Amino acid sequence: MNLNIREFSSNSDGFRAELESLLAWDSVSDAGVQKAVADIVEQVRLKGNDAVIEFTNRFDRRRVASSAELEISREELALAKDRVSAELVTSLEAAAKRVHDYHERQKQPSWQYQENDGTVLGQKVTPLDRVGVYVPGGKAAYPSSVLMNVMPAKVAGVGEIIMVVPTPDGLVSDIVLAAAYIAGVDRVFTIGGAQAVAALAYGTETIPKVDKIVGPGNIYVATAKKMVFGVVGIDMIAGPSEILVVCDGKTDPDWIAMDLFSQAEHDEDAQSILISPDLDFIKDVKASMERLIESQTRKEIIKASLEGRGAFIHVENMDEAMDIANIVAAEHLELSIDEPEKWVEKIRHAGAIFMGRHTPEALGDYCAGPNHVLPTSGTARFSSPLGVYDFQKRSSLIYCSPEGASELAKIASPLARGESLEAHAMSAEYRILKDS
Amino acid sequence: MNLNIREFSSNSDGFRAELESLLAWDSVSDAGVQKAVADIVEQVRLKGNDAVIEFTNRFDRRRVASSAELEISREELALAKDRVSAELVTSLEAAAKRVHDYHERQKQPSWQYQENDGTVLGQKVTPLDRVGVYVPGGKAAYPSSVLMNVMPAKVAGVGEIIMVVPTPDGLVSDIVLAAAYIAGVDRVFTIGGAQAVAALAYGTETIPKVDKIVGPGNIYVATAKKMVFGVVGIDMIAGPSEILVVCDGKTDPDWIAMDLFSQAEHDEDAQSILISPDLDFIKDVKASMERLIESQTRKEIIKASLEGRGAFIHVENMDEAMDIANIVAAEHLELSIDEPEKWVEKIRHAGAIFMGRHTPEALGDYCAGPNHVLPTSGTARFSSPLGVYDFQKRSSLIYCSPEGASELAKIASPLARGESLEAHAMSAEYRILKDS
């Protein structure tokens, strides 16, 4: 199949403008969606279960009569796991263990230190009490997403994890439920959409109010999450998924072609970019793609994604490739090159970095250990993969000795008066020792 | 002065409802503000400097003709510092040093580890390239806010720190500029409002585009920050400031009265709550307040705040006080009690915890070391003080050995096929070694 993929060179005129137009992504939020979501959120906040049941029956074409029907018990999760093939269960368990072990290294301990005058300063780290995990339902069943969202919360020590998953027409994926069982989700409710987000944010008679909501969803879910932000915490709002492959031309072109496909097959908006200093290699990869796409089950999506948002970028050398990688700040950056451990030093911005020829993104998506929830659309410039740190929070500790307080008060008092905050100054001055 | 402050008891009927009504805070965003801000942001995005100058002249009543006039040089900052009293400069420098030293402990190093088969996993931690710090101008000049927002970014290693501060009628606070000099701000522009936020988010011919915007501002600034979130990172949107003092009745009532005043003097919406198991002590504190308020320069604000949103809560015992503190999840929690190091173990949610009778919030506001930018309105349930971690981000590292990749591919492949993502499966399978 012929593929018409954008191809340009870093030494062409207007390269920077071309790069920016390639990366541009406008996530416009539709006024109609805003209005619909605001209404659903408000109904759920005011009417609780009644509204949740009404919206669930309407949008998911169900016939729920009482809120008890919305919950799937741990026993039912275990039964779902029994219905899944042994090979899949083994893979889920192996993936869960590796994700758990990696995230264990992200745990942050509380700390404190004492100053010479006896004053103690510190930082107390605590897990969130209760977290909601949104899992998309219906035809797209992603058990890996269950593991990646739940495991860091488990490792952080979150008290209770509530999963919501819509079951349109009553259909639910056994693999998703098996993943929930393996990950250790505490309670599962078969609700979705903006009504599920609102139920988690405000609580209903049946659905417990949570402190933070994570997990991917459609535009209604994303809009609802933004709307309840502040009432609860939320994770990042993800844009389309992207990969940037940097290859020196010495990896099998079929491997690189398939790595690019693995991103493109997600959806038409996904972005796959190859950067190489080797023009012949770019041609080889394109030939591999045109040959390999024929046998792909998702070839229409792959073609649309590659032709709409994909690109080959020819660069002068590897230094230039690293500079471009820092501009792109890709969600997934694959360094399919010699000595990636040397070149990675130059990378300042990326969600996850896949190093060497044997590290395709797909391994990270499922089971290498690091999280697959990553900052998209260049937001790696200022944000991080989902991690244990998203499920812990910090409280500052200050415990002044009488002597320490007295000295600090002498610093604070003029500053407070400089800000015309006299009560602050007096509150501090009360702690100045008489004989000091 | 007689003070009419809400007073209730944890053993009264409807206590929980009363507590929730006390804490309720609705930060409604006005449609008019939304519209005005959206227009300003769009104009700045499209027209750059021209729009920034136009809005600055209009809103700040200035006569700026060229963008060069908007910048204050490092030399001018040094001159401003020379105009500030030696006592204040000494206090600013002492505060900056203490804040710096505390935040040094928050730095997170990169890490990696090697598995038995040679696969390396890790987390690379990098600072943000460029950060914008918003500093309110005009009558409310808060140099402490400059230190608290800039120092963690400096400690994180942020490449360039851009400060914006509006100068209505051309007026600017020397103390604020001195704080900027001491904190090590790289560039200062005299712009404010939504136009400053938009300029930092999108960049103009003169104002560099940043990766994250932090710092407090009015409703226009807060609305603009929310609007550009995603294009850049932002810090928390703060609600009114609050303090919860838990006292066992053995601290000087004047001290507690003044600690409560120090919060109330911020603004009418600020919240000061005292919890004690000692009813007589509550009476004593009230008497202290009614006596001490007379001499307060900001007594009208203090009175409005205490009568509007303040409260005395009588509890049965200290355990109950800790339970209520966890429900409130206060921005500032003062444990003015015996053995605070024992009781703090029970606190799960608070922005900053001030322990003992010699640790008034005011010391933390200025110079104890921890940050004074803290989660408000109960958001300490899921968020943290501003810290070095807000100016660093993480990238996952995955570097598979051929053997490691081969084993991981055998786990990933069935999972990918279980999700109907065949290209993912094939990309992984290419890395399975022939003889394995």
XYZ file of N, CA and C in Angstrom, chain B residues 162-368:
621
model
N 11.560 34.262 35.084
C 11.014 35.537 34.612
C 9.951 35.985 35.610
N 10.107 37.169 36.176
C 9.090 37.680 37.088
C 8.271 38.763 36.402
N 6.956 38.730 36.644
C 6.107 39.827 36.174
C 5.447 40.463 37.385
N 5.400 41.783 37.392
C 4.749 42.500 38.487
C 4.115 43.768 37.896
N 2.804 43.906 38.065
C 2.165 45.104 37.521
C 2.590 46.333 38.334
N 2.695 47.473 37.669
C 3.053 48.715 38.361
C 1.985 49.754 38.073
N 0.818 49.639 38.724
C -0.271 50.577 38.456
C 0.199 52.011 38.717
N -0.097 52.903 37.786
C 0.353 54.306 37.850
C 1.880 54.395 37.921
N 2.553 53.342 37.500
C 4.018 53.352 37.489
C 4.648 53.072 38.843
N 3.810 52.810 39.856
C 4.350 52.585 41.198
C 4.824 51.142 41.373
N 5.977 50.990 41.988
C 6.503 49.652 42.237
C 7.156 49.654 43.615
N 7.104 48.524 44.302
C 7.652 48.430 45.658
C 9.136 48.091 45.623
N 9.946 48.940 46.236
C 11.384 48.645 46.304
C 11.653 47.332 47.039
N 10.821 47.028 48.055
C 11.062 45.789 48.811
C 10.843 44.563 47.931
N 9.819 44.640 47.075
C 9.565 43.527 46.149
C 10.735 43.364 45.173
N 11.232 44.468 44.655
C 12.370 44.395 43.718
C 13.629 43.913 44.429
N 13.801 44.338 45.688
C 14.951 43.864 46.463
C 14.864 42.349 46.666
N 13.647 41.873 46.960
C 13.451 40.425 47.144
C 13.768 39.683 45.843
N 13.359 40.263 44.711
C 13.646 39.636 43.414
C 15.154 39.564 43.187
N 15.859 40.630 43.574
C 17.314 40.642 43.416
C 17.948 39.560 44.283
N 17.521 39.517 45.540
C 18.101 38.554 46.492
C 17.782 37.110 46.092
N 16.549 36.898 45.597
C 16.152 35.531 45.216
C 16.843 35.063 43.943
N 17.346 36.033 43.151
C 18.068 35.645 41.932
C 17.190 35.523 40.698
N 16.116 36.333 40.638
C 15.275 36.377 39.436
C 16.124 36.839 38.252
N 15.928 36.241 37.074
C 16.744 36.602 35.922
C 16.258 37.857 35.202
N 14.946 37.941 34.962
C 14.413 39.118 34.272
C 13.088 39.523 34.906
N 12.819 40.828 34.958
C 11.575 41.340 35.535
C 10.866 42.225 34.517
N 9.574 41.972 34.315
C 8.761 42.822 33.442
C 7.622 43.436 34.246
N 7.350 44.710 34.008
C 6.309 45.416 34.760
C 4.960 45.278 34.063
N 4.491 44.045 34.025
C 3.156 43.796 33.467
C 2.393 42.930 34.451
N 1.074 42.947 34.375
C 0.274 42.161 35.295
C -1.029 41.743 34.658
N -1.930 41.196 35.463
C -3.246 40.804 34.985
C -3.202 39.640 34.011
N -4.330 39.430 33.336
C -4.435 38.332 32.374
C -3.441 38.502 31.240
N -3.122 39.773 30.909
C -2.186 40.014 29.792
C -0.780 39.503 30.121
N -0.385 39.575 31.382
C 0.940 39.064 31.767
C 0.964 37.540 31.687
N -0.121 36.916 32.151
C -0.207 35.449 32.102
C -0.155 34.969 30.656
N -0.919 35.636 29.793
C -0.933 35.245 28.372
C 0.434 35.453 27.732
N 1.104 36.553 28.066
C 2.429 36.830 27.494
C 3.420 35.745 27.889
N 3.362 35.317 29.161
C 4.265 34.256 29.622
C 3.925 32.915 28.964
N 2.639 32.663 28.752
C 2.227 31.369 28.198
C 2.574 31.232 26.723
N 2.359 32.314 25.955
C 2.564 32.221 24.506
C 3.850 32.897 24.044
N 4.415 33.749 24.882
C 5.592 34.500 24.468
C 5.199 35.652 23.559
N 5.985 36.719 23.600
C 5.801 37.826 22.635
C 7.191 38.138 22.079
N 7.297 39.178 21.288
C 8.607 39.555 20.733
C 9.590 39.866 21.869
N 9.076 40.293 23.027
C 9.940 40.722 24.130
C 9.881 39.765 25.331
N 8.679 39.308 25.658
C 8.516 38.445 26.835
C 8.747 36.990 26.423
N 9.705 36.302 27.055
C 9.964 34.921 26.647
C 8.837 33.989 27.096
N 8.521 33.030 26.256
C 7.540 31.991 26.590
C 8.121 31.093 27.679
N 7.337 30.819 28.712
C 7.825 29.977 29.806
C 7.159 28.601 29.754
N 7.618 27.700 30.616
C 7.051 26.356 30.670
C 6.030 26.201 31.793
N 6.120 27.069 32.803
C 5.189 26.983 33.925
C 5.033 28.366 34.535
N 3.825 28.663 35.012
C 3.558 29.955 35.655
C 3.102 29.702 37.091
N 3.760 30.335 38.047
C 3.372 30.205 39.453
C 3.165 31.590 40.051
N 2.548 31.613 41.218
C 2.377 32.874 41.935
C 0.927 33.297 42.023
N 0.604 34.028 43.084
C -0.779 34.409 43.360
C -1.222 35.610 42.539
N -2.527 35.755 42.380
C -3.055 36.915 41.666
C -4.544 37.042 41.903
N -5.121 38.102 41.389
C -6.564 38.300 41.566
C -7.354 37.349 40.660
N -8.660 37.548 40.613
C -9.523 36.618 39.881
C -9.207 36.605 38.386
N -8.743 37.725 37.821
C -8.378 37.766 36.401
C -7.132 36.916 36.141
N -6.185 37.038 37.058
C -4.950 36.263 36.933
C -5.241 34.773 37.089
N -6.052 34.428 38.099
C -6.377 33.020 38.348
C -7.128 32.424 37.162
N -8.065 33.198 36.611
C -8.845 32.710 35.469
C -7.940 32.527 34.245
N -7.020 33.466 34.036
C -6.099 33.360 32.900
C -5.186 32.141 33.062
N -4.728 31.897 34.307
C -3.859 30.739 34.533
C -4.598 29.449 34.178
N -5.849 29.334 34.648
C -6.630 28.133 34.320
C -6.778 27.990 32.816
N -6.936 29.130 32.118
C -7.200 29.095 30.684
C -5.979 28.618 29.891
N -4.779 29.000 30.340
C -3.568 28.617 29.586
C -2.978 27.297 30.095
N -3.631 26.689 31.093
C -3.135 25.413 31.621
C -3.185 24.355 30.518
N -2.091 23.684 30.294
C -1.993 22.720 29.202
C -0.972 23.245 28.201
N -1.099 24.548 27.864
C -0.067 25.209 27.050
C 1.194 25.321 27.898
N 0.993 25.687 29.162
C 2.073 25.721 30.162
C 1.546 25.027 31.424
N 2.447 24.713 32.341
C 2.023 24.228 33.640
C 1.619 25.408 34.521
N 0.797 25.160 35.530
C 0.477 26.206 36.509
C 0.548 25.603 37.903
N 0.645 26.455 38.923
C 0.561 25.966 40.301
C -0.908 25.917 40.705
N -1.161 25.677 41.969
C -2.539 25.616 42.447
C -3.221 26.974 42.321
N -4.540 26.943 42.155
C -5.328 28.164 42.253
C -5.756 28.263 43.718
N -5.244 29.269 44.425
C -5.475 29.335 45.869
C -6.816 29.987 46.197
N -7.473 29.439 47.212
C -8.659 30.068 47.783
C -8.219 30.967 48.927
N -9.177 31.475 49.731
C -8.791 32.303 50.880
C -7.944 31.505 51.868
N -7.081 32.201 52.582
C -6.154 31.573 53.515
C -6.884 31.159 54.799
N -6.435 30.053 55.418
C -7.100 29.607 56.656
C -6.089 29.067 57.665
N -6.473 29.190 58.946
C -5.697 28.566 60.017
C -6.638 27.799 60.942
N -6.176 26.628 61.379
C -6.888 25.865 62.400
C -5.923 25.708 63.558
N -6.281 26.312 64.701
C -5.432 26.183 65.879
C -6.062 25.154 66.819
N -5.285 24.146 67.187
C -5.732 23.199 68.214
C -4.932 23.521 69.473
N -5.639 23.867 70.554
C -4.925 24.213 71.782
C -5.531 23.474 72.966
N -4.654 22.947 73.805
C -5.101 22.185 74.982
C -5.471 23.103 76.153
N -5.337 24.417 75.966
C -5.731 25.358 77.005
C -4.568 25.835 77.844
N -3.361 25.389 77.504
C -2.210 25.747 78.342
C -1.288 26.787 77.685
N -1.695 27.338 76.554
C -0.905 28.408 75.933
C -1.504 29.746 76.374
N -0.680 30.764 76.465
C -1.163 32.103 76.796
C -2.286 32.481 75.830
N -3.478 32.813 76.326
C -4.603 33.127 75.419
C -4.312 34.312 74.501
N -3.483 35.248 74.951
C -3.099 36.363 74.074
C -2.334 35.854 72.850
N -1.471 34.867 73.070
C -0.716 34.324 71.949
C -1.666 33.713 70.909
N -2.607 32.910 71.416
C -3.539 32.245 70.489
C -4.422 33.279 69.789
N -4.858 34.274 70.547
C -5.683 35.336 69.942
C -4.932 35.986 68.785
N -3.661 36.286 69.015
C -2.888 36.967 67.971
C -2.595 36.034 66.794
N -2.405 34.739 67.078
C -2.212 33.777 65.975
C -3.456 33.737 65.085
N -4.631 33.786 65.721
C -5.887 33.780 64.952
C -6.034 35.096 64.172
N -5.667 36.206 64.803
C -5.694 37.510 64.112
C -4.785 37.507 62.884
N -3.627 36.878 63.021
C -2.640 36.964 61.937
C -3.202 36.336 60.656
N -4.114 35.395 60.812
C -4.770 34.858 59.616
C -5.911 35.775 59.180
N -6.689 36.216 60.179
C -7.881 37.024 59.866
C -7.530 38.345 59.205
N -6.320 38.871 59.484
C -6.003 40.197 58.927
C -5.740 40.175 57.421
N -5.574 38.955 56.845
C -5.311 38.895 55.400
C -6.442 39.529 54.596
N -7.655 39.013 54.774
C -8.818 39.606 54.110
C -10.100 39.081 54.743
N -11.210 39.649 54.352
C -12.496 39.327 54.971
C -12.868 37.861 54.800
N -12.360 37.220 53.755
C -12.713 35.825 53.493
C -11.798 34.832 54.207
N -10.734 35.319 54.811
C -9.810 34.423 55.503
C -10.531 33.744 56.665
N -10.042 32.564 57.054
C -10.743 31.782 58.072
C -9.813 31.403 59.223
N -10.259 31.720 60.460
C -9.509 31.362 61.674
C -10.403 30.537 62.584
N -9.956 29.324 62.899
C -10.758 28.429 63.740
C -9.903 27.978 64.922
N -10.492 27.989 66.115
C -9.819 27.448 67.299
C -10.581 26.224 67.786
N -9.872 25.144 68.003
C -10.460 23.929 68.591
C -9.800 23.705 69.941
N -10.632 23.489 70.976
C -10.058 23.201 72.293
C -11.015 22.336 73.108
N -10.463 21.471 73.943
C -11.310 20.700 74.857
C -11.629 21.505 76.129
N -11.090 22.732 76.198
C -11.198 23.529 77.431
C -12.091 24.746 77.175
N -13.337 24.638 77.675
C -14.325 25.689 77.416
C -13.918 27.030 78.035
N -13.312 26.959 79.239
C -12.857 28.196 79.877
C -11.764 28.864 79.046
N -10.913 28.050 78.475
C -9.838 28.610 77.659
C -10.402 29.337 76.433
N -11.413 28.725 75.827
C -12.050 29.379 74.679
C -12.571 30.762 75.092
N -13.176 30.818 76.288
C -13.669 32.118 76.801
C -12.506 33.101 76.986
N -11.397 32.577 77.518
C -10.229 33.443 77.742
C -9.685 34.003 76.427
N -9.620 33.136 75.412
C -9.114 33.586 74.116
C -10.036 34.651 73.544
N -11.341 34.421 73.692
C -12.307 35.396 73.178
C -12.105 36.753 73.878
N -11.897 36.696 75.200
C -11.667 37.938 75.961
C -10.383 38.624 75.479
N -9.336 37.819 75.251
C -8.083 38.385 74.721
C -8.325 39.068 73.381
N -9.089 38.407 72.531
C -9.355 38.966 71.205
C -10.095 40.299 71.314
N -11.113 40.329 72.188
C -11.928 41.550 72.294
C -11.105 42.709 72.848
N -10.100 42.375 73.658
C -9.213 43.412 74.175
C -8.168 43.827 73.135
N -7.525 42.808 72.520
C -6.395 43.094 71.621
C -6.809 43.716 70.290
N -8.038 43.452 69.879
C -8.429 43.944 68.544
C -8.413 45.470 68.464
N -8.657 46.109 69.597
C -8.731 47.577 69.613
C -7.482 48.220 69.021
N -6.315 47.639 69.301
C -5.063 48.270 68.882
C -4.587 47.802 67.496
N -5.374 46.945 66.846
C -4.934 46.423 65.555
C -5.186 47.433 64.428
N -4.169 47.641 63.599
C -4.361 48.589 62.487
C -5.375 48.045 61.467
N -5.435 46.718 61.342
C -6.369 46.150 60.374
C -7.612 45.591 61.073
N -8.079 46.293 62.123
C -9.133 45.689 62.940
C -10.449 45.481 62.201
N -10.768 46.313 61.218
C -12.036 46.115 60.507
C -12.020 44.819 59.701
N -10.876 44.574 59.060
C -10.746 43.326 58.295
C -10.798 42.128 59.247
N -10.081 42.236 60.366
C -10.036 41.138 61.334
C -11.447 40.830 61.849
N -12.171 41.863 62.193
C -13.533 41.676 62.712
C -14.428 41.016 61.651
N -14.385 41.518 60.444
C -15.231 40.964 59.375
C -14.890 39.500 59.125
N -13.606 39.188 59.112
C -13.177 37.814 58.867
C -13.619 36.881 59.992
N -13.386 37.302 61.234
C -13.718 36.440 62.376
C -15.232 36.245 62.497
N -15.997 37.307 62.285
C -17.446 37.187 62.435
C -18.071 36.480 61.230
N -17.445 36.610 60.087
C -17.993 35.962 58.892
C -17.620 34.493 58.789
N -16.350 34.168 59.060
C -15.895 32.805 58.785
C -15.135 32.160 59.951
N -14.942 32.875 61.057
C -14.219 32.301 62.193
C -15.095 31.386 63.033
N -14.470 30.627 63.938
C -15.255 29.751 64.825
C -14.411 29.273 65.998
N -15.102 29.030 67.104
C -14.541 28.286 68.229
C -15.253 26.944 68.279
N -14.501 25.873 68.329
C -15.120 24.544 68.397
C -14.666 23.856 69.679
N -15.647 23.522 70.501
C -15.331 22.810 71.737
C -15.416 21.305 71.487
N -14.359 20.578 71.863
C -14.344 19.123 71.654
C -14.223 18.403 72.992
N -14.480 17.100 72.968
C -14.409 16.291 74.184
C -12.963 16.047 74.605
N -12.135 15.770 73.616
C -10.748 15.420 73.937
C -9.855 15.631 72.721
N -8.598 15.384 72.897
C -7.614 15.677 71.858
C -7.763 14.742 70.648
N -8.161 13.496 70.883
C -8.389 12.576 69.761
C -9.434 13.141 68.800
N -10.499 13.661 69.406
C -11.562 14.230 68.588
C -11.039 15.460 67.818
N -10.194 16.230 68.474
C -9.617 17.408 67.803
C -8.834 16.985 66.556
N -8.091 15.874 66.668
C -7.296 15.402 65.522
C -8.217 14.921 64.397
N -9.315 14.245 64.781
C -10.271 13.791 63.757
C -10.834 14.983 62.982
N -11.190 16.028 63.712
C -11.746 17.216 63.045
C -10.678 17.883 62.170
N -9.447 17.923 62.671
C -8.356 18.510 61.873
C -8.204 17.767 60.542
N -8.404 16.452 60.567
C -8.303 15.686 59.324
C -9.474 15.955 58.385
N -10.633 16.264 58.944
C -11.773 16.634 58.087
C -11.522 18.004 57.462
N -11.045 18.944 58.276
C -10.805 20.300 57.779
C -9.681 20.309 56.747
N -8.636 19.505 56.965
C -7.468 19.490 56.060
C -6.970 20.918 55.831
N -6.654 21.581 56.920
C -6.358 23.015 56.879
C -5.070 23.352 56.147
N -5.058 24.553 55.576
C -3.828 25.079 54.972
C -2.748 25.203 56.063
N -3.105 25.845 57.199
C -2.195 25.980 58.332
C -2.821 25.304 59.540
N -2.108 24.357 60.139
C -2.600 23.682 61.344
C -1.607 23.949 62.464
N -2.086 24.610 63.523
C -1.195 24.902 64.650
C -1.559 23.966 65.796
N -0.602 23.159 66.242
C -0.826 22.248 67.367
C -0.166 22.855 68.598
N -0.916 23.730 69.270
C -0.367 24.451 70.426
C -0.705 23.628 71.667
N -0.011 22.507 71.793
C -0.345 21.477 72.790
C 0.923 20.839 73.344
N 0.751 20.082 74.426
C 1.855 19.268 74.926
C 2.136 18.129 73.954
N 3.353 17.716 73.861
C 3.765 16.573 73.043
C 3.207 16.595 71.611
N 3.384 17.704 70.901
C 2.850 17.745 69.524
C 3.469 16.665 68.641
N 4.702 16.254 68.960
C 5.369 15.228 68.139
C 4.637 13.896 68.234
N 3.885 13.696 69.312
C 3.085 12.482 69.449
C 1.781 12.628 68.644
N 1.112 13.759 68.821
C -0.200 13.951 68.180
C -0.103 14.106 66.675
N 1.021 14.615 66.182
C 1.137 14.858 64.742
C 1.041 13.546 63.956
N 1.351 12.447 64.622
C 1.227 11.140 63.965
C -0.199 10.896 63.460
N -1.163 11.467 64.157
C -2.569 11.240 63.787
C -3.048 12.161 62.663
N -2.241 13.143 62.300
C -2.667 14.090 61.256
C -2.349 13.517 59.878
N -3.381 13.363 59.085
C -3.183 12.864 57.724
C -3.218 13.993 56.686
N -3.974 15.055 56.976
C -4.172 16.083 55.954
C -3.958 17.487 56.509
N -2.958 18.180 56.014
C -2.719 19.588 56.366
C -1.647 20.116 55.423
N -1.704 21.413 55.120
C -0.675 22.017 54.275
C 0.643 22.126 55.026
N 0.607 22.836 56.160
C 1.788 22.940 57.022
C 1.331 22.780 58.465
N 2.154 22.111 59.258
C 1.810 21.833 60.650
C 2.793 22.583 61.547
N 2.252 23.471 62.391
C 3.050 24.286 63.306
C 2.944 23.662 64.684
N 4.037 23.145 65.181
C 3.996 22.311 66.384
C 4.538 23.048 67.615
N 3.796 22.942 68.713
C 4.252 23.526 69.970
C 3.769 24.952 70.149
N 3.997 25.464 71.353
C 3.462 26.798 71.682
C 4.322 27.924 71.127
N 5.532 27.588 70.706
C 6.452 28.617 70.199
C 6.531 28.654 68.678
N 5.530 28.074 68.005
C 5.586 28.046 66.541
C 4.342 28.678 65.931
N 4.239 29.997 65.967
C 3.091 30.641 65.314
C 3.247 30.557 63.801
N 2.115 30.580 63.118
C 2.141 30.523 61.654
C 3.031 31.610 61.067
N 3.079 32.771 61.692
C 3.822 33.906 61.109
C 5.290 33.554 60.847
N 5.864 32.705 61.705
C 7.265 32.324 61.477
C 7.397 31.525 60.185
N 6.405 30.666 59.929
C 6.409 29.890 58.689
C 6.122 30.755 57.476
N 5.321 31.799 57.671
C 4.992 32.687 56.550
C 6.232 33.375 56.003
N 7.196 33.620 56.873
C 8.341 34.437 56.444
C 9.680 33.719 56.366
N 9.999 32.927 57.355
C 11.422 32.587 57.427
C 11.787 31.248 58.056
N 10.814 30.437 58.495
C 11.209 29.171 59.121
C 11.955 28.293 58.114
